[in-house]
Coordinates of C-alpha atoms in Angstrom, one line a residue:
M29 CA 297.3 464.1 -2.3
S30 CA 299.7 461.2 -2.7
T31 CA 300.8 460.4 -6.2
Y32 CA 301.4 456.7 -5.2
K33 CA 298.2 454.7 -4.9
T34 CA 297.0 451.3 -3.7
I35 CA 294.8 449.2 -5.8
S36 CA 291.7 450.5 -3.9
E37 CA 292.7 454.1 -4.4
K38 CA 293.2 453.6 -8.1
I39 CA 289.9 451.8 -8.6
F40 CA 287.9 454.6 -6.8
S41 CA 289.9 457.3 -8.5
D42 CA 289.2 456.0 -12.0
H43 CA 285.5 455.5 -11.2
L44 CA 285.2 459.1 -10.0
G45 CA 287.4 460.7 -12.6
R46 CA 289.5 462.4 -10.0
D47 CA 292.3 461.5 -7.5
V48 CA 291.0 460.2 -4.2
E49 CA 292.9 458.7 -1.3
A50 CA 292.1 456.5 1.7
G51 CA 289.8 458.1 4.3
E52 CA 287.7 460.1 1.8
I53 CA 283.9 459.7 1.8
V54 CA 282.7 459.3 -1.8
I55 CA 279.6 458.5 -3.7
V56 CA 280.3 456.2 -6.7
D57 CA 278.5 454.3 -9.4
V58 CA 278.3 450.6 -8.6
D59 CA 279.2 448.2 -11.5
F60 CA 277.2 445.2 -10.2
M61 CA 275.2 444.3 -7.1
M62 CA 273.6 441.2 -5.7
G63 CA 271.5 439.9 -2.9
Q64 CA 270.7 436.4 -1.5
D65 CA 267.6 435.1 0.1
G66 CA 268.7 435.9 3.6
T67 CA 269.1 439.6 2.9
T68 CA 267.1 440.5 -0.2
P69 CA 263.6 440.4 1.2
L70 CA 264.5 443.2 3.7
A71 CA 266.2 445.1 0.8
I72 CA 263.0 444.8 -1.2
K73 CA 260.9 446.1 1.7
T74 CA 263.3 449.1 2.1
F75 CA 263.2 449.8 -1.6
E76 CA 259.4 450.0 -1.4
N77 CA 259.4 452.0 1.9
V78 CA 261.6 454.7 0.4
G79 CA 259.2 455.1 -2.5
A80 CA 261.5 453.9 -5.2
K81 CA 259.6 453.4 -8.5
K82 CA 262.3 451.6 -10.6
V83 CA 265.6 449.8 -10.4
A84 CA 268.2 452.2 -11.9
N85 CA 270.1 449.5 -13.8
P86 CA 268.3 446.1 -13.6
E87 CA 271.0 444.5 -15.8
K88 CA 273.5 445.2 -12.9
V89 CA 271.4 443.5 -10.2
A90 CA 271.1 439.8 -9.4
F91 CA 269.1 438.0 -6.8
I92 CA 270.2 434.5 -5.8
I93 CA 268.4 431.9 -3.8
D94 CA 271.1 429.9 -2.0
H95 CA 270.8 430.2 1.8
N96 CA 267.6 428.1 1.9
A97 CA 267.6 426.2 -1.3
P98 CA 265.2 424.4 -1.7
S99 CA 262.9 426.1 0.8
P100 CA 262.7 424.3 4.1
S101 CA 259.5 426.1 5.3
E102 CA 256.3 427.9 4.4
K103 CA 257.7 431.2 5.7
V104 CA 260.9 430.9 3.6
S105 CA 258.8 430.0 0.5
A106 CA 256.9 433.3 0.9
L107 CA 260.2 435.2 1.0
H108 CA 261.4 433.4 -2.1
K109 CA 258.1 434.3 -3.9
L110 CA 258.7 438.0 -2.9
M111 CA 262.1 437.8 -4.6
R112 CA 260.8 436.1 -7.7
D113 CA 257.9 438.6 -8.1
F114 CA 260.2 441.6 -7.6
S115 CA 262.7 440.3 -10.2
N116 CA 259.9 439.6 -12.7
N117 CA 258.5 443.1 -12.2
Y118 CA 261.7 445.0 -12.4
G119 CA 263.8 442.8 -14.8
T120 CA 266.7 442.0 -12.6
K121 CA 268.8 438.9 -13.1
F122 CA 267.6 435.9 -11.1
Y123 CA 269.2 432.6 -10.0
D124 CA 266.8 430.2 -8.5
I125 CA 267.3 427.1 -6.3
G126 CA 270.0 424.7 -7.4
E127 CA 272.0 427.3 -9.4
G128 CA 274.5 427.7 -6.6
I129 CA 276.1 429.9 -4.0
C130 CA 276.1 433.7 -4.8
H131 CA 279.9 434.0 -4.4
Q132 CA 280.5 431.2 -6.9
L133 CA 277.9 432.4 -9.4
I134 CA 278.8 436.1 -9.5
P135 CA 282.3 435.5 -10.8
E136 CA 281.5 432.3 -12.6
K137 CA 278.8 434.1 -14.7
G138 CA 281.1 437.0 -15.5
H139 CA 279.1 439.5 -13.3
A140 CA 282.2 440.6 -11.3
L141 CA 285.1 441.8 -13.4
P142 CA 288.6 443.2 -12.6
G143 CA 288.7 446.8 -11.7
Q144 CA 285.0 447.0 -11.0
I145 CA 283.2 448.1 -7.8
V146 CA 280.8 445.3 -6.8
I147 CA 278.6 445.1 -3.7
G148 CA 276.6 442.2 -2.3
A149 CA 274.2 441.9 0.6
D150 CA 276.4 439.2 2.1
S151 CA 279.7 439.6 4.0
H152 CA 281.7 437.2 1.9
T153 CA 281.3 439.4 -1.2
C154 CA 285.0 440.2 -0.6
T155 CA 285.7 436.9 -2.5
Y156 CA 285.9 438.5 -5.9
G157 CA 289.0 440.5 -4.9
A158 CA 291.0 437.5 -6.1
I159 CA 290.3 438.7 -9.6
N160 CA 291.2 442.3 -8.9
C161 CA 287.6 443.4 -8.2
F162 CA 286.8 445.8 -5.4
S163 CA 283.9 443.8 -4.0
T164 CA 282.5 444.2 -0.6
G165 CA 279.5 443.2 1.6
V166 CA 276.8 445.7 2.5
G167 CA 273.6 445.7 4.5
S168 CA 270.1 445.3 3.0
T169 CA 269.4 449.0 3.3
D170 CA 272.5 449.9 1.3
L171 CA 271.6 447.3 -1.4
A172 CA 268.1 448.9 -1.6
I173 CA 269.4 452.4 -2.1
A174 CA 272.0 451.1 -4.7
M175 CA 269.3 449.3 -6.6
A176 CA 267.2 452.5 -6.7
S177 CA 270.0 455.0 -7.5
G178 CA 272.8 452.9 -9.1
K179 CA 275.2 454.5 -6.6
L180 CA 276.5 454.0 -3.1
W181 CA 278.6 455.9 -0.6
F182 CA 282.0 454.5 0.5
K183 CA 284.8 455.5 2.8
V184 CA 287.9 454.7 0.7
P185 CA 289.6 452.2 2.9
Q186 CA 293.2 452.2 4.2
S187 CA 295.2 449.3 2.8
V188 CA 297.2 446.5 4.4
K189 CA 299.6 444.4 2.4
I190 CA 300.2 440.7 3.1
V191 CA 303.2 439.1 1.4
L192 CA 303.2 435.3 1.3
E193 CA 306.7 433.9 0.7
G194 CA 308.1 430.4 0.3
S195 CA 306.1 427.5 -1.2
L196 CA 303.4 425.2 0.2
S197 CA 304.3 421.6 1.0
T198 CA 302.2 418.6 -0.1
G199 CA 298.9 418.4 1.9
V200 CA 298.9 422.2 2.7
Y201 CA 296.4 424.3 0.8
S202 CA 295.2 427.9 0.5
K203 CA 292.6 427.2 3.3
D204 CA 295.5 426.4 5.6
V205 CA 297.2 429.7 4.6
A206 CA 294.0 431.7 5.1
L207 CA 293.5 430.2 8.6
Y208 CA 297.1 430.9 9.5
I209 CA 296.7 434.5 8.4
V210 CA 293.5 435.0 10.4
K211 CA 295.2 433.6 13.4
N212 CA 298.1 436.0 13.1
L213 CA 296.0 439.1 12.4
T214 CA 293.1 438.1 14.6
A215 CA 289.4 438.3 13.8
N216 CA 289.4 442.2 14.0
G217 CA 293.0 442.8 12.9
A218 CA 292.0 444.4 9.5
T219 CA 288.7 445.9 10.3
Y220 CA 287.5 448.2 7.4
K221 CA 290.8 447.7 5.6
A222 CA 291.5 446.7 2.0
V223 CA 293.9 443.8 2.2
E224 CA 296.2 443.2 -0.7
F225 CA 297.7 439.7 -1.0
E226 CA 300.8 439.1 -3.1
G227 CA 304.0 437.0 -3.2
P228 CA 305.2 433.7 -4.8
V229 CA 302.6 431.7 -2.9
I230 CA 299.7 433.6 -4.4
D231 CA 301.4 433.5 -7.8
N232 CA 301.5 429.7 -7.7
L233 CA 297.9 429.2 -6.5
S234 CA 295.1 428.4 -8.9
V235 CA 292.4 431.1 -9.3
E236 CA 290.0 428.8 -7.3
A237 CA 292.5 428.5 -4.5
R238 CA 292.9 432.3 -4.5
F239 CA 289.2 432.8 -4.0
T240 CA 289.5 430.9 -0.8
I241 CA 291.9 433.4 0.6
S242 CA 290.0 436.5 -0.5
N243 CA 286.8 434.9 0.8
M244 CA 288.3 434.7 4.3
S245 CA 289.5 438.3 4.3
V246 CA 286.3 439.4 6.1
E247 CA 287.1 436.9 8.9
M248 CA 289.8 439.4 10.0
G249 CA 287.4 442.3 9.5
A250 CA 288.6 443.4 6.1
K251 CA 286.4 445.1 3.5
V252 CA 288.0 443.4 0.5
G253 CA 290.8 441.0 -0.2
L254 CA 292.5 442.1 -3.4
M255 CA 295.0 440.4 -5.6
K256 CA 296.8 441.5 -8.8
L257 CA 295.5 440.2 -12.1
D258 CA 298.2 438.0 -13.5
E259 CA 297.9 436.0 -16.8
K260 CA 296.4 433.0 -15.0
A261 CA 293.6 435.1 -13.5
E262 CA 293.1 437.1 -16.7
N263 CA 292.6 433.9 -18.7
W264 CA 290.1 432.7 -16.0
V265 CA 288.0 435.8 -16.4
K266 CA 288.2 435.8 -20.2
E267 CA 286.9 432.3 -20.3
R268 CA 283.7 433.6 -18.6
T269 CA 283.0 436.9 -20.3
D270 CA 283.8 438.9 -23.5
K271 CA 283.2 442.2 -21.7
P272 CA 286.1 444.7 -21.6
F273 CA 287.8 445.3 -18.2
K274 CA 290.7 447.1 -16.7
S275 CA 293.0 445.8 -14.0
Y276 CA 295.0 447.7 -11.4
E277 CA 298.3 447.2 -9.6
P278 CA 299.6 449.2 -6.7
D279 CA 302.3 451.8 -7.2
E280 CA 305.7 451.4 -5.8
G281 CA 305.6 453.7 -2.8
A282 CA 301.9 453.3 -2.2
K283 CA 301.0 454.0 1.4
Y284 CA 300.0 450.9 3.5
E285 CA 298.9 451.0 7.1
K286 CA 300.8 447.8 7.7
I287 CA 302.8 445.3 5.7
Y288 CA 303.0 441.7 6.9
K289 CA 305.3 439.0 5.6
F290 CA 304.7 435.3 6.2
D291 CA 307.0 432.5 5.0
V292 CA 304.7 429.5 4.8
S293 CA 307.2 426.9 3.6
D294 CA 307.0 425.0 6.9
L295 CA 303.3 425.4 7.4
E296 CA 301.4 422.3 8.3
P297 CA 297.6 421.8 7.9
Q298 CA 295.7 424.3 10.1
I299 CA 292.5 423.8 12.2
A300 CA 290.3 426.6 13.6
E301 CA 288.9 425.3 16.9
P302 CA 285.6 426.3 18.5
H303 CA 284.2 428.9 18.8
A304 CA 286.3 431.5 16.9
V305 CA 287.8 431.5 13.4
D306 CA 291.1 433.0 14.8
N307 CA 291.4 430.2 17.4
V308 CA 293.8 428.3 15.0
S309 CA 296.2 425.5 15.8
P310 CA 298.5 423.3 13.7
I311 CA 296.8 419.9 13.1
S312 CA 299.5 418.2 15.2
E313 CA 298.0 419.8 18.2
V314 CA 294.3 418.9 17.4
E315 CA 294.7 415.4 15.9
G316 CA 292.5 412.8 17.4
V317 CA 289.5 414.9 18.4
P318 CA 286.4 412.7 17.6
I319 CA 284.1 414.0 14.9
H320 CA 280.4 413.2 14.1
Q321 CA 279.9 415.2 10.9
G322 CA 281.9 416.6 8.0
L323 CA 280.9 419.3 5.6
L324 CA 282.6 419.7 2.2
G325 CA 281.4 422.7 0.4
T326 CA 280.5 426.4 1.0
C327 CA 281.6 429.6 -0.8
T328 CA 285.1 429.0 0.7
N329 CA 285.8 425.4 -0.4
G330 CA 283.0 424.0 -2.6
R331 CA 284.6 424.5 -6.0
I332 CA 285.5 421.7 -8.4
E333 CA 289.2 421.8 -7.3
D334 CA 288.1 421.2 -3.7
L335 CA 285.8 418.3 -4.6
R336 CA 288.7 416.7 -6.6
I337 CA 291.0 416.9 -3.6
A338 CA 288.5 415.3 -1.3
A339 CA 287.6 412.6 -3.8
S340 CA 291.3 411.7 -4.4
I341 CA 291.6 410.9 -0.6
L342 CA 288.2 409.1 -0.4
K343 CA 288.5 407.1 -3.6
G344 CA 288.1 403.4 -2.7
K345 CA 287.6 404.1 1.0
K346 CA 284.6 404.5 3.3
I347 CA 283.9 407.2 5.8
H348 CA 284.0 406.1 9.5
N349 CA 281.0 404.3 11.0
G350 CA 279.0 406.9 12.8
V351 CA 280.2 409.9 10.7
R352 CA 278.0 411.8 8.3
L353 CA 279.7 413.6 5.4
I354 CA 277.6 416.2 3.7
V355 CA 278.7 417.5 0.3
A356 CA 277.3 420.8 -1.0
P357 CA 278.8 421.8 -4.4
S358 CA 279.2 425.5 -4.9
S359 CA 277.2 425.7 -8.1
K360 CA 275.3 423.7 -10.7
D361 CA 278.2 424.0 -13.0
T362 CA 280.5 422.6 -10.3
L363 CA 278.1 419.7 -9.7
L364 CA 277.9 418.9 -13.4
K365 CA 281.7 418.9 -13.7
A366 CA 282.0 416.7 -10.6
M367 CA 279.4 414.3 -12.1
N368 CA 281.2 414.2 -15.5
E369 CA 284.6 413.5 -13.7
G370 CA 283.2 410.7 -11.6
I371 CA 283.8 412.7 -8.4
I372 CA 280.2 412.5 -7.2
Q373 CA 280.2 408.7 -7.6
T374 CA 283.4 408.5 -5.6
L375 CA 282.1 410.6 -2.8
V376 CA 278.7 408.8 -2.6
Q377 CA 280.4 405.4 -2.7
A378 CA 282.6 406.5 0.2
G379 CA 279.4 407.3 2.2
A380 CA 278.8 411.0 1.5
T381 CA 275.4 412.6 1.1
V382 CA 275.3 415.2 -1.7
V383 CA 272.8 418.0 -1.3
A384 CA 271.7 420.8 -3.6
P385 CA 274.3 423.5 -4.5
G386 CA 273.8 426.1 -1.8
C387 CA 274.7 427.5 1.6
G388 CA 272.2 425.5 3.9
P389 CA 274.5 423.4 6.0
C390 CA 277.1 426.2 6.6
V391 CA 274.6 428.8 7.6
G392 CA 272.5 426.3 9.6
T393 CA 269.1 426.8 7.8
H394 CA 268.8 423.1 6.8
N395 CA 270.6 420.1 5.2
G396 CA 272.7 419.2 8.2
V397 CA 272.1 420.8 11.5
P398 CA 274.2 419.0 14.1
S399 CA 273.0 417.6 17.4
D400 CA 273.9 418.9 20.9
G401 CA 277.5 418.1 21.8
E402 CA 278.5 417.0 18.3
N403 CA 281.8 417.9 16.7
V404 CA 281.8 419.0 13.0
I405 CA 284.8 419.3 10.8
S406 CA 284.0 421.8 8.0
T407 CA 285.5 423.5 5.0
A408 CA 283.4 426.7 5.8
N409 CA 284.7 430.1 6.9
R410 CA 283.0 430.5 10.3
N411 CA 282.7 428.4 13.4
F412 CA 281.1 430.6 16.0
K413 CA 278.4 429.2 18.3
G414 CA 275.2 428.4 16.4
R415 CA 276.8 428.9 13.0
M416 CA 275.5 425.6 11.7
G417 CA 272.1 425.9 13.4
N418 CA 272.9 424.6 16.9
N419 CA 274.7 426.6 19.5
K420 CA 275.4 423.4 21.5
A421 CA 277.5 421.9 18.7
F422 CA 281.3 422.4 18.1
I423 CA 282.6 423.4 14.7
Y424 CA 286.2 422.9 13.6
L425 CA 287.4 424.4 10.3
G426 CA 290.0 422.9 7.9
S427 CA 290.8 422.2 4.2
P428 CA 288.9 419.8 2.0
A429 CA 291.8 417.3 2.4
T430 CA 291.6 417.6 6.2
V431 CA 287.8 417.1 6.2
A432 CA 288.1 414.0 3.9
A433 CA 290.9 412.4 6.0
S434 CA 289.0 413.1 9.3
C435 CA 285.8 411.6 8.0
I436 CA 287.7 408.4 7.1
E437 CA 289.2 408.1 10.6
G438 CA 286.2 409.5 12.6
K439 CA 288.5 412.0 14.3
I440 CA 290.5 415.0 13.2
A441 CA 293.3 413.6 11.0
D442 CA 296.3 414.9 9.1
P443 CA 295.6 414.5 5.4
R444 CA 299.2 414.2 4.4
K445 CA 299.3 410.5 5.1
Y446 CA 296.8 410.0 2.3
L447 CA 298.6 412.0 -0.3

């Protein structure tokens, strides 16, 4: 048994009260769990089918309606009612339409804390690794069993370290860094691995910008995207909870399957081209591609910082004739802040359409399904065929700044000229 441990090995060892290392199969208490309306109905049915009579720890369970919010159909409304009724009967936490996207709400409401093990029936649960939380996506069946027992089995993952060196130039953001990393590791380059991000670039990012990088860890197959808890992140957490927590750092000499080092000082804005998130090019090679729709939002880039960046570019300008810009704030709190700062007014005056906080346009359930042959520039995390609801559309991914600049010009554009 190695005496030098990674962040993941330390978190699992402390939860179990004994030393564990990567590769071990363990059953561990889960600190918090959540489901959204695309996955929770199946979890509820599984919960009932296995004969469960109660939720083990209802205060550790949250249901969130975000994928279809508000409901676009009679069938979806029935699923929402199923979730509301279950939550009322068993006493779980519940966030209804308009509250926001699960991956914004869980850390924003203080449900995911440093050092915890958190699961969610959604693949981008890895987002909370930015605050030193071992958080990972699971299937609906796993969520059901965890609700009933309070526990779940895990294979303690091997770890990969990514060191980000240098400093970002103006107009280059954490989304560009995330796309660049995914390009280099590929879409399955870290499958079932715990990725640890560190280095001066991470240190200099805001906590919101760090969430963007952890969020996209799963786009290279990773189970979680962990970061150390520095003073900046600790203060962010303490502003949202008074609960105690413990953070973890890797030991010198901890065992990593691979260590990658990237100097991003000369990085330019990045674009993921259709139909793969690792099909990434510098913007200089993609500039000029005509676009029909822009999306600003999602669990990757719908936070207040992202809206501020886009508004700073769009202020006093108009989006291009024939372009639709859809804005979906990540939460009600984000929307209220954007309203108070005049950001929403700026975006709407520029020609944007603001929809309810939620996932709809990104996942393709409603609120912006593109037409056949249309090109979309989006701040989302996925661009495979059919992602936005039409497998005959083409989705390009970029930063909020790139989306704003492109919507002004009606074609993929370098945002640096506007900054």
